[in-house]
CSV table of C-alpha atoms and ligand atoms in Angstrom, one decimal:
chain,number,residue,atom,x,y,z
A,1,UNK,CA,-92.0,91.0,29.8
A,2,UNK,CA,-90.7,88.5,27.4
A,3,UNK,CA,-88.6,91.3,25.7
A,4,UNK,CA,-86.6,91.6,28.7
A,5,UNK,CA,-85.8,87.9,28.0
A,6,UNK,CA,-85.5,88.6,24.4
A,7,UNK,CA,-82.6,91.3,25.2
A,8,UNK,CA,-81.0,88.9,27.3
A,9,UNK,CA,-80.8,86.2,24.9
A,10,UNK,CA,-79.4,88.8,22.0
A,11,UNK,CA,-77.0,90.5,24.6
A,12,UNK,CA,-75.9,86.3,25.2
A,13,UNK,CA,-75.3,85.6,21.7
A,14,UNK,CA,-73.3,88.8,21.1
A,15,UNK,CA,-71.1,87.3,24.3
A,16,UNK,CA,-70.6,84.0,22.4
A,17,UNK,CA,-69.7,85.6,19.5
A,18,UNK,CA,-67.4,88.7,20.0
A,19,UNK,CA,-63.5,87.9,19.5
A,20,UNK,CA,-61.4,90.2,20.8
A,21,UNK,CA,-58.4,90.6,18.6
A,22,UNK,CA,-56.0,93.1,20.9
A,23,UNK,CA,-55.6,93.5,24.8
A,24,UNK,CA,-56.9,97.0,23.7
A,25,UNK,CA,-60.0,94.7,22.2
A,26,UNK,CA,-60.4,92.6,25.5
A,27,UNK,CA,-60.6,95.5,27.8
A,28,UNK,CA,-63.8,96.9,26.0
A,29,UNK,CA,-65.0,93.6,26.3
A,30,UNK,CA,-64.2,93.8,29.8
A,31,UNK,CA,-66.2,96.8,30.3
A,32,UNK,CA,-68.6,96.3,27.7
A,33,UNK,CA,-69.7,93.0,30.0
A,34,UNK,CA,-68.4,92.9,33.4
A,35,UNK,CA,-67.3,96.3,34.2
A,36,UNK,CA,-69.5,98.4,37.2
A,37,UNK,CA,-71.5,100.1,34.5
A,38,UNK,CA,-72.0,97.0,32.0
A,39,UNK,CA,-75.1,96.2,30.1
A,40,UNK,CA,-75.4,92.7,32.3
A,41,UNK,CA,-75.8,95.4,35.2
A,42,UNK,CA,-78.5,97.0,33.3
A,43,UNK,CA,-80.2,93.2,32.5
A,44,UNK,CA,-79.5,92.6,36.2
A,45,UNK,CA,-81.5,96.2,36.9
A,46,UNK,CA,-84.2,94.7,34.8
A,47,UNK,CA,-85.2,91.6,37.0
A,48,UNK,CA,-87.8,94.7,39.0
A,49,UNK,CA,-89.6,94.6,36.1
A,50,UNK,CA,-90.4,90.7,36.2
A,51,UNK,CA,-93.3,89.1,38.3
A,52,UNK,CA,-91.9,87.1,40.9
A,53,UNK,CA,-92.5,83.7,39.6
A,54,UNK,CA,-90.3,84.9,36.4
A,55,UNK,CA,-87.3,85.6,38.3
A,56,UNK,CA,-86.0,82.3,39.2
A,57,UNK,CA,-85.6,81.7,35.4
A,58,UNK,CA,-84.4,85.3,34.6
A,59,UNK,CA,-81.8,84.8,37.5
A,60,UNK,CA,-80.2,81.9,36.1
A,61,UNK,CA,-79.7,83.0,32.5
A,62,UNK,CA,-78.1,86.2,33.7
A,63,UNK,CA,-75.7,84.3,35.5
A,64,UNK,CA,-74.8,82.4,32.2
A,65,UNK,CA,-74.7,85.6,30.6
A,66,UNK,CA,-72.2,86.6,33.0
A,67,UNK,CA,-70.6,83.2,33.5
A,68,UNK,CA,-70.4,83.2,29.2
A,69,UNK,CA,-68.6,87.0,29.6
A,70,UNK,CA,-65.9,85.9,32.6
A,71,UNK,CA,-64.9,82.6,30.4
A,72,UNK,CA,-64.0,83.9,27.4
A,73,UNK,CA,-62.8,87.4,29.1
A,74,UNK,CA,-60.8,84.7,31.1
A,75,UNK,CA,-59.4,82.7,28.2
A,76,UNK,CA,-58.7,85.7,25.8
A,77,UNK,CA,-56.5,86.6,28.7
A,78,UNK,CA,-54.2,83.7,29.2
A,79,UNK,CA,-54.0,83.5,25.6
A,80,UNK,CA,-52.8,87.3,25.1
A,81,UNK,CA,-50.4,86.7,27.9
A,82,UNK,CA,-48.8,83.8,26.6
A,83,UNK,CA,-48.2,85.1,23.1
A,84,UNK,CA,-47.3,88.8,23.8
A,85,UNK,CA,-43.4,88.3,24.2
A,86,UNK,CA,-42.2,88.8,27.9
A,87,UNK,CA,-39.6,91.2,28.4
A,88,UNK,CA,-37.2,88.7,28.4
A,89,UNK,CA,-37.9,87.4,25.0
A,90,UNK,CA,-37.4,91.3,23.4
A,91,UNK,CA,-34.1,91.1,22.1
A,92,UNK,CA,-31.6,93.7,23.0
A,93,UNK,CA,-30.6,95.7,20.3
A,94,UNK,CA,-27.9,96.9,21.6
A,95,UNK,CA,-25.7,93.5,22.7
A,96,UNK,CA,-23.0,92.9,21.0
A,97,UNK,CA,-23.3,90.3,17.6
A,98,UNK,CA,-22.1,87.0,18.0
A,99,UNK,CA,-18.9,86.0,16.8
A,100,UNK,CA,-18.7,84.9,13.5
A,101,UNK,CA,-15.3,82.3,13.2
A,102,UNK,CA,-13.2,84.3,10.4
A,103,UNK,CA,-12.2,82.4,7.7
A,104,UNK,CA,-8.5,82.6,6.4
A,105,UNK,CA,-6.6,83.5,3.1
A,106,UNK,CA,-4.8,80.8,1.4
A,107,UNK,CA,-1.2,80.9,1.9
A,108,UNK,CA,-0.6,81.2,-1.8
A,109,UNK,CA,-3.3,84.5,-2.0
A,110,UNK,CA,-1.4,85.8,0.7
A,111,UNK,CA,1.6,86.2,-1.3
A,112,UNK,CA,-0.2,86.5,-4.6
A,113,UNK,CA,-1.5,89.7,-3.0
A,114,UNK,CA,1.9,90.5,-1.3
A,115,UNK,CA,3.7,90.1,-4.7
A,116,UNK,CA,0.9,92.6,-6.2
A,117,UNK,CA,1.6,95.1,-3.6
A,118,UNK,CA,5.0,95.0,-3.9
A,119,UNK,CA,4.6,95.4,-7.9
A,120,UNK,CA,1.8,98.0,-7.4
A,121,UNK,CA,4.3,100.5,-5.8
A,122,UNK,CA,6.6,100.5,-8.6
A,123,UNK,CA,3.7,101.4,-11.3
A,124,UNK,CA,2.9,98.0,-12.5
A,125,UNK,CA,-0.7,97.3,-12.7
A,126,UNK,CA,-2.4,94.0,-12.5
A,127,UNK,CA,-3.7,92.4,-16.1
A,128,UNK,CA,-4.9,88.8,-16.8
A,129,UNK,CA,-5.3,86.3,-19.6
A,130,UNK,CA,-8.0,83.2,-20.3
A,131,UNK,CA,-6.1,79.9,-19.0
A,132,UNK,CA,-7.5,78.0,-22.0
A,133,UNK,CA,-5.2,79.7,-24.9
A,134,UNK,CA,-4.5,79.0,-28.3
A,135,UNK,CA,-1.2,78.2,-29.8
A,136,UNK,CA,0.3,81.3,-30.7
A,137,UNK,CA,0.0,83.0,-27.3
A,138,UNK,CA,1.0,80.0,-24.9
A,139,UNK,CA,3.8,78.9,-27.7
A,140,UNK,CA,4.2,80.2,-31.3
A,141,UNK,CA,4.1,83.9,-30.6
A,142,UNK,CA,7.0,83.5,-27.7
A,143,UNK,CA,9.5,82.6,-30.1
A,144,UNK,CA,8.4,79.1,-29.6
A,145,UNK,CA,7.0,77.3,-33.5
A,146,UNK,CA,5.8,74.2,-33.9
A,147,UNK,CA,8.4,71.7,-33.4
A,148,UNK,CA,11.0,74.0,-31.9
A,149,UNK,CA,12.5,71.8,-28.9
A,150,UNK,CA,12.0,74.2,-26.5
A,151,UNK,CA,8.4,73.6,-26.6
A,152,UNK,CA,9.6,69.7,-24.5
A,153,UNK,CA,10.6,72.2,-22.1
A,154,UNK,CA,6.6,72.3,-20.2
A,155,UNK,CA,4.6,69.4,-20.7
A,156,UNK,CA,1.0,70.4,-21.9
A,157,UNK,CA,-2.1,69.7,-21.8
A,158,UNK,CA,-3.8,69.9,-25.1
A,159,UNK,CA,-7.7,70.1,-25.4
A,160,UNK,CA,-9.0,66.5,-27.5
A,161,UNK,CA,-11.6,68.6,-29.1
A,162,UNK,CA,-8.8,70.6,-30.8
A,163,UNK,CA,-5.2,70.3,-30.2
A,164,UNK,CA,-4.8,74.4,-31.0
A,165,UNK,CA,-6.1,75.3,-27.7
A,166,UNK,CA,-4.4,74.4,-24.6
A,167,UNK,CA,-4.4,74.9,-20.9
A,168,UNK,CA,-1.8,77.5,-20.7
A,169,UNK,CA,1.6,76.3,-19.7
A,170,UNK,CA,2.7,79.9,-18.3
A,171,UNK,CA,1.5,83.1,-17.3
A,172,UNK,CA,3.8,84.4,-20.1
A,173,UNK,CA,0.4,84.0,-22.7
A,174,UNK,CA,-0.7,87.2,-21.6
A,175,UNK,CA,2.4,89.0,-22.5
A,176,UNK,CA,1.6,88.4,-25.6
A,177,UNK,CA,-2.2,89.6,-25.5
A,178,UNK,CA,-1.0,92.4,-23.7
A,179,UNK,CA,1.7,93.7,-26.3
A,180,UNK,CA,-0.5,92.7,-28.8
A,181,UNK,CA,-3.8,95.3,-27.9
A,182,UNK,CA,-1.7,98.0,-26.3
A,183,UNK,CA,1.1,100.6,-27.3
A,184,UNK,CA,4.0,101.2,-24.9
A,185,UNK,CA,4.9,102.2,-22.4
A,186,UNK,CA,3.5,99.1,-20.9
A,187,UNK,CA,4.0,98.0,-17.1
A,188,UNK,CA,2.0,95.0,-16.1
A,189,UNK,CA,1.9,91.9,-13.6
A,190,UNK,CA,0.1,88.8,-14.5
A,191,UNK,CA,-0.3,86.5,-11.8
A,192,UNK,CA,-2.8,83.2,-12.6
A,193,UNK,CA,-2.9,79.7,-12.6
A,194,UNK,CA,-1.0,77.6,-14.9
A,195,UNK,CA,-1.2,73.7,-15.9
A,196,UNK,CA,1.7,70.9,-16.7
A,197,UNK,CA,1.3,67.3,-17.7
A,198,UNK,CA,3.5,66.5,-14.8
A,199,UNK,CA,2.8,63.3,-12.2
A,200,UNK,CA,1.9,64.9,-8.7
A,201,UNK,CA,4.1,64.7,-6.0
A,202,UNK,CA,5.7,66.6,-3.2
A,203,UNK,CA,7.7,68.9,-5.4
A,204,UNK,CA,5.7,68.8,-8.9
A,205,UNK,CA,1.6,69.5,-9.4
A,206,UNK,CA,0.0,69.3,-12.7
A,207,UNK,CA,-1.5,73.3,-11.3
A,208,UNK,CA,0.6,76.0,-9.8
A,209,UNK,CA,0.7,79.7,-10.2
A,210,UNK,CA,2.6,82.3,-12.0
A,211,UNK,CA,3.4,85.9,-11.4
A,212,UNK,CA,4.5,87.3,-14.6
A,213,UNK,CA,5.8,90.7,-15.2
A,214,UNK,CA,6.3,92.7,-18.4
A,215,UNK,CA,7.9,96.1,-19.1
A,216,UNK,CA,8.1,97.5,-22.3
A,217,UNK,CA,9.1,101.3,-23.4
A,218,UNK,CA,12.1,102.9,-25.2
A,219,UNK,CA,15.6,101.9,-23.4
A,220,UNK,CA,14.6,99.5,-21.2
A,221,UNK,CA,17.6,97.7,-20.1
A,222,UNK,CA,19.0,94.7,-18.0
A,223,UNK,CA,20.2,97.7,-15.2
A,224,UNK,CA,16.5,98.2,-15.0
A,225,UNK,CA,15.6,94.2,-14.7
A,226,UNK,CA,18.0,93.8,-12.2
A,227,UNK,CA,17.1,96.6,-10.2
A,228,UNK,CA,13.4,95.8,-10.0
A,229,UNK,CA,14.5,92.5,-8.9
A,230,UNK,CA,16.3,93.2,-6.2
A,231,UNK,CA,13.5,96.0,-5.0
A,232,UNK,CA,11.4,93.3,-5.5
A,233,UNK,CA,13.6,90.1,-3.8
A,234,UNK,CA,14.2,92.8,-0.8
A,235,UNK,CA,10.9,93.8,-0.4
A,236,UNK,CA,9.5,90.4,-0.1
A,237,UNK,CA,12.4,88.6,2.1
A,238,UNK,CA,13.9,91.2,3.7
A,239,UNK,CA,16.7,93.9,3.1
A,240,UNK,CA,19.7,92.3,3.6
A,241,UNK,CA,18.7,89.7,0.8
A,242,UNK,CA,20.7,89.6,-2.3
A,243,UNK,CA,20.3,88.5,-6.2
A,244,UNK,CA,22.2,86.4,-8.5
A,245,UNK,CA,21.7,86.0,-12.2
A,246,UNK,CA,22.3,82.7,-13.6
A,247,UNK,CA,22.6,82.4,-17.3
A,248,UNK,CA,20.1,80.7,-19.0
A,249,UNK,CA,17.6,80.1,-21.9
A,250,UNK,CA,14.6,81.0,-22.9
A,251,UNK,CA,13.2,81.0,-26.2
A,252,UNK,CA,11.1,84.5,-25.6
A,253,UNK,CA,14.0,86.0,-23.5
A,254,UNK,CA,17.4,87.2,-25.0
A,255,UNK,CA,19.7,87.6,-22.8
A,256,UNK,CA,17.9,85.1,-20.4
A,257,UNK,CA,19.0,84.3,-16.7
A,258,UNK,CA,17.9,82.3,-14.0
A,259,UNK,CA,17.3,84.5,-11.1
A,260,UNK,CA,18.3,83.3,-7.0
A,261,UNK,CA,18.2,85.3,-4.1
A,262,UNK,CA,20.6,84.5,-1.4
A,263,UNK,CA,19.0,82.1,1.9
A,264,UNK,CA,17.6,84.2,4.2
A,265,UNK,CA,17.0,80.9,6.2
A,266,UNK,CA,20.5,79.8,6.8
A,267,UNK,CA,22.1,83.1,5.8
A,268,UNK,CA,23.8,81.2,3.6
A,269,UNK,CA,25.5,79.1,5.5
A,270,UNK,CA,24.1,76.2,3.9
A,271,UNK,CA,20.7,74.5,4.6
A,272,UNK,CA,18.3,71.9,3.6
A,273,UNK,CA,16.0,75.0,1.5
A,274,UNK,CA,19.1,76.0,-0.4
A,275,UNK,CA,20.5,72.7,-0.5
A,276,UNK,CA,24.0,73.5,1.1
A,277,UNK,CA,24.7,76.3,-2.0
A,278,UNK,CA,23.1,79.5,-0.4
A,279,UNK,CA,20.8,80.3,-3.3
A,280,UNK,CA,17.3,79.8,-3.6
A,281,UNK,CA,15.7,80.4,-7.6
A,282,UNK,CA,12.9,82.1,-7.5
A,283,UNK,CA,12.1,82.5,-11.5
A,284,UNK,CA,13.2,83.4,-14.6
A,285,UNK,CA,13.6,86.7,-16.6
A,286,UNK,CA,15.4,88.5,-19.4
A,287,UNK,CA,15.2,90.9,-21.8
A,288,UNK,CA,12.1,90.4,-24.3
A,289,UNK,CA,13.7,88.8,-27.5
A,290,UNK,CA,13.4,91.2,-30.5
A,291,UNK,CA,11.3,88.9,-32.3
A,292,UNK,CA,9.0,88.6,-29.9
A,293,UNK,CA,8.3,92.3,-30.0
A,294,UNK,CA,8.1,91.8,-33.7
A,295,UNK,CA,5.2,88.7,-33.4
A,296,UNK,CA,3.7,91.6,-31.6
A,297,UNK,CA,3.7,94.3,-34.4
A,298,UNK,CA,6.1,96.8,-32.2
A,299,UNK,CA,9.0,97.6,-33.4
A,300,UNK,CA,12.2,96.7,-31.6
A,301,UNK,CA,14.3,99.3,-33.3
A,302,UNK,CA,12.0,101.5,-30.7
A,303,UNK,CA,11.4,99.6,-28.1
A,304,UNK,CA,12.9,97.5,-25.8
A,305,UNK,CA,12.1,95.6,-22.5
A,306,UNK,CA,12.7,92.8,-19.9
A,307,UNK,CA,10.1,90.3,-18.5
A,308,UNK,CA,10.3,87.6,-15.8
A,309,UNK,CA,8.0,84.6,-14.6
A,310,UNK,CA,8.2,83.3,-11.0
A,311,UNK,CA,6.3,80.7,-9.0
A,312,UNK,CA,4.2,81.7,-6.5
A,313,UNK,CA,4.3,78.1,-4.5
A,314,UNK,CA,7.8,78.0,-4.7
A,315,UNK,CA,7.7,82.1,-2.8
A,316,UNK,CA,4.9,80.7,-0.8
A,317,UNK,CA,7.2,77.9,0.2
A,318,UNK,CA,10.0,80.2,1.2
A,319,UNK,CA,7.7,82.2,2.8
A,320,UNK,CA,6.0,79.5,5.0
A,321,UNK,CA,7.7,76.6,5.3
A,322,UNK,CA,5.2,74.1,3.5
A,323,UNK,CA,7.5,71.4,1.2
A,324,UNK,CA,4.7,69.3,-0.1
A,325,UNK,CA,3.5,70.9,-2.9
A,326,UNK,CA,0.1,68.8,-2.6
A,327,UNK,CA,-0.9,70.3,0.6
A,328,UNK,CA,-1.4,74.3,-0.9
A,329,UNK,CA,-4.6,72.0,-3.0
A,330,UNK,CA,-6.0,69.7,-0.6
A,331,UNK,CA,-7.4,72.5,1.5
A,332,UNK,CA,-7.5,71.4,4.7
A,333,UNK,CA,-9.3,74.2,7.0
A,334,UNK,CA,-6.3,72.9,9.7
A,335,UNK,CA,-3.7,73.8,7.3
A,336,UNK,CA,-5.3,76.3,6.3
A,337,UNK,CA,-5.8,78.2,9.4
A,338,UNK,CA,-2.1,78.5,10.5
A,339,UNK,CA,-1.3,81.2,8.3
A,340,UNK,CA,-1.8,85.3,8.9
A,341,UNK,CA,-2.2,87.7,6.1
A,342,UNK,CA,1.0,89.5,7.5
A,343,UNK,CA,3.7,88.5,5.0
B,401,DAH,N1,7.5,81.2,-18.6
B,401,DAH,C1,8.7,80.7,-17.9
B,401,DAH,C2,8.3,79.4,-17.3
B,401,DAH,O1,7.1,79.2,-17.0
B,401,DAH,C3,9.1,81.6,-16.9
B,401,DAH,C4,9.7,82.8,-17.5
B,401,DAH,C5,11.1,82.9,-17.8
B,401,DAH,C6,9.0,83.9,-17.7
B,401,DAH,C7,11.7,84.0,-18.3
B,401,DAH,C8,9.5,85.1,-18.3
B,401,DAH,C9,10.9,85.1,-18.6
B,401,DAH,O2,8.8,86.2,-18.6
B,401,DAH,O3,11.5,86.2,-19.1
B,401,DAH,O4,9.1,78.6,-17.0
């Protein structure tokens, strides 16, 4: 008789302990304890056995039993419920992403990358140089010694540490480096960032950036300067534009020439851009000076070629419109943002 009690208690204590971990879980439970063929319907089934003053007490601790098996069935439940995600919580794989805001190009890498193109089409391929250079590639090697006036020409910034290093004054450094490590023919575009001692204001920056361009082989000639310029000045502002060469110096150039393109703003008629003459400058150029080519171990009995330098804020600011030098650094997002990539 008391085993009946015994296998009560026991089936009571397995209640209290079992912990359903799935809804898969739970439902055995269910089964196991309050389903139509459960083992509290067999302890039920088991109360014949007792004499009747026994009952009473067997009675009320099967109705813990089962009272033990509905709580926690209940709770386990509500608690699987509330953490199984509801259908609306699923997301939906297949709805369309957010919209991430697209950030913009800088106006001067979108006609850095717009000069490149244009270059890239006519074989010249893209090289670069350190912008902390020594004194023969900014200066010496470009025709350009120690004390020679020329040098008063760019205002530099030497290192303290060591006054042979410098931040580089032009992009034409890597002309040098270039000529220097590889044989002819040689066909390359050098666009970086270049540094002058110069106060800041709306039409000077002590940072700005080059395009360079360098062609050497056998008979190169002026023609071949020219006509690269125009391809070049036509590509970039349009084909009705036109080219002017202004003589001029340069201490690695010889001849050397200034190099305009007609307004496309006013079509020359005069304007504020051109300042009433109906030429804009746009850089500088010539052919390479003999001795240059000679600084650079090539002979220039062989070889000849022409190079040119230009600005890419002062294209930028043909281009777009911006006067104040200061704003292409300040990078303000609402400047910033005003500007496509279609050039
Ligand atoms: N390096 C010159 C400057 O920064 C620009 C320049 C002029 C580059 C003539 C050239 C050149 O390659 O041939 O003012």
């Amino acid at each position: 008789m008391e085993e009946i009690f015994d296998r009560a208690y026991i089936v009571l204590e397995e209640i209290k302990i079992s912990s359903p971990e799935t809804v898969e879980a739970l439902e055995q439970f269910r089964i196991q304890y309050l389903g139509t063929k459960s083992v509290l319907k067999d302890l039920f089934g088991a109360m014949a056995q007792l004499p009747s003053e026994r009952k009473k007490e067997y009675g009320q601790l099967m109705n813990m039993l089962k009272a033990a098996a509905e709580k926690k069935f209940e709770e386990l439940k509500v608690m699987f419920e509330t953490s199984k995600p509801s259908t609306k919580e699923i997301p939906d794989l297949t709805a369309p992403g957010f919209n991430m805001p697209l950030g913009t190009r800088h106006p001067l890498s979108i006609v850095k990358n717009r000069i490149i193109e244009i270059f890239s089409r006519i074989g010249f391929t893209i090289a670069e140089g350190p912008e902390i250079e020594d004194d023969w590639h900014n200066f010496t090697a470009l025709n350009t010694p120690q004390d020679h006036p020329a040098r008063d020409m760019q205002d530099t910034f030497f290192l303290t540490e060591d006054k042979n290093y410098m931040l580089r004054t032009h992009t034409s450094s890597v002309q040098i480096r270039k000529m220097e490590s590889e044989k002819p023919p040689l066909r390359y575009i050098f666009p970086g960032r270049v540094y002058r001692n110069e106060t800041i204001s709306a039409r000077a920056h002590c940072t700005f950036h080059q395009v360079e361009g360098l062609y050497i082989d056998d008979n190169v000639s002026f023609a071949d300067l020219k006509q690269t310029m125009l391809y070049f000045a036509q590509e970039m502002f349009g084909k009705n534009v036109q080219i002017r060469f202004r003589p001029s110096f340069f201490p690695f150039t010889e001849p050397s020439a200034e190099m305009d393109i007609s307004c496309f703003i006013c079509d020359q008629k005069g304007c504020v851009v051109c300042k009433q003459s109906g030429w804009v400058e746009i850089g500088g150029c010539g052919m390479v000076d003999p001795s240059v080519l000679e600084n650079c171990k090539l002979d220039p009995k062989k070889y000849s070629g022409f190079a040119f330098g230009m600005g890419v804020e002062r294209i930028t600011q043909l281009k777009f419109r911006v006067n104040d030098l200061r704003l292409y650094f300040e990078n303000d997002i609402r400047l910033l943002k005003q500007f496509s990539s279609a050039v």
